[in-house]
């Protein structure tokens, strides 16, 4: 009996954790309903997460460097460009036009991501 309660608590905690991790995705869904939203991308372990975002026109995307290595966020089409971001530094860009906006890290060009605005 006690075991069952513990299992339920564990699932609840796990569920909360997953809900937190899902917050970014929920913003994207809200964005589809034409709300102006702020969306976060985390840079961790040489990966932009999520690597591909779909947001509504007017959305501000903020990148945060969670790595202990410097990174940059540079638009392939030269539409935006961050300075070198040290650990926990942020860079934001507002997407006022629909389109697909690929970007990469100029220090590690294999790090790529994409913001789709509609
Ligand atoms: Cu990098």
XYZ file of C-alpha atoms and ligand atoms in Angstrom:
119
model
C 0.000 0.000 0.000
C 2.730 2.447 1.009
C 4.563 1.524 -2.118
C 1.642 2.557 -4.288
C 1.480 5.986 -2.662
C 5.197 6.445 -3.226
C 4.828 5.481 -6.850
C 2.028 8.023 -7.289
C 4.165 10.757 -5.705
C 7.042 9.826 -7.984
C 4.821 10.035 -11.038
C 3.457 13.379 -9.908
C 6.960 14.793 -9.497
C 8.000 13.340 -12.826
C 4.903 14.833 -14.437
C 5.704 18.271 -13.069
C 9.246 17.986 -14.337
C 8.028 17.088 -17.781
C 5.498 19.918 -17.732
C 8.354 22.304 -17.001
C 10.437 20.953 -19.841
C 7.425 21.304 -22.092
C 6.876 24.972 -21.350
C 8.769 26.027 -24.465
C 6.592 23.871 -26.656
C 3.461 25.305 -25.053
C 4.613 28.807 -25.888
C 4.929 27.741 -29.487
C 1.364 26.443 -29.485
C 0.117 29.654 -27.869
C 2.087 31.527 -30.521
C 0.077 29.781 -33.200
C -2.971 31.543 -31.770
C -1.493 34.943 -32.693
C -0.432 35.849 -29.165
C 2.795 37.724 -28.734
C 4.995 35.416 -26.750
C 8.491 35.085 -25.455
C 10.241 31.835 -26.228
C 13.507 30.540 -24.850
C 16.234 28.505 -26.476
C 18.856 26.969 -24.233
C 22.346 26.372 -25.463
C 23.682 23.295 -23.724
C 26.348 20.751 -24.569
C 26.920 22.352 -28.004
C 23.239 22.056 -28.912
C 20.522 24.678 -29.428
C 17.461 23.350 -27.632
C 15.061 23.116 -29.239
C 17.003 23.291 -32.516
C 13.866 24.248 -34.413
C 11.210 26.632 -33.147
C 7.930 27.656 -34.714
C 6.599 30.975 -33.433
C 4.089 33.650 -34.364
C 5.098 36.975 -35.907
C 6.136 39.347 -33.129
C 7.645 36.686 -30.885
C 10.833 37.455 -29.005
C 13.219 34.532 -28.817
C 15.837 34.553 -26.069
C 18.863 32.301 -26.201
C 20.666 31.476 -22.960
C 24.089 29.912 -22.890
C 23.945 27.100 -20.327
C 27.326 25.756 -21.407
C 30.595 26.525 -19.679
C 31.944 27.295 -23.134
C 31.277 30.531 -25.065
C 28.833 30.432 -27.957
C 27.226 32.873 -30.360
C 23.860 33.070 -32.099
C 24.329 34.277 -35.671
C 21.668 34.441 -38.364
C 22.740 32.702 -41.572
C 21.109 35.596 -43.468
C 22.838 38.197 -41.255
C 19.526 39.337 -39.738
C 20.725 39.049 -36.151
C 24.003 38.405 -34.429
C 24.858 38.044 -30.758
C 28.112 38.932 -29.116
C 30.087 36.034 -27.662
C 27.864 34.671 -24.893
C 29.588 33.413 -21.788
C 27.903 31.062 -19.337
C 24.361 32.221 -18.460
C 24.502 35.215 -20.790
C 21.458 35.858 -22.955
C 20.676 37.182 -26.391
C 17.225 38.138 -27.682
C 15.818 38.769 -31.109
C 12.250 39.704 -32.044
C 10.858 38.142 -35.195
C 8.591 40.674 -36.896
C 8.386 38.965 -40.254
C 7.186 35.549 -41.347
C 9.781 33.226 -42.773
C 12.399 30.659 -41.909
C 15.451 31.994 -40.122
C 18.356 29.582 -39.824
C 21.182 30.425 -37.462
C 24.405 28.943 -36.158
C 27.198 29.455 -33.637
C 30.092 31.235 -35.332
C 32.576 29.634 -32.935
C 31.252 26.127 -33.596
C 29.598 26.314 -37.031
C 28.273 22.778 -36.719
C 25.865 24.098 -34.093
C 22.801 25.074 -36.060
C 19.208 25.986 -35.343
C 16.190 27.443 -37.032
C 13.303 29.760 -36.143
C 10.180 29.395 -38.279
C 7.920 32.450 -38.014
C 4.353 32.429 -39.286
Cu 29.268 27.454 -29.988
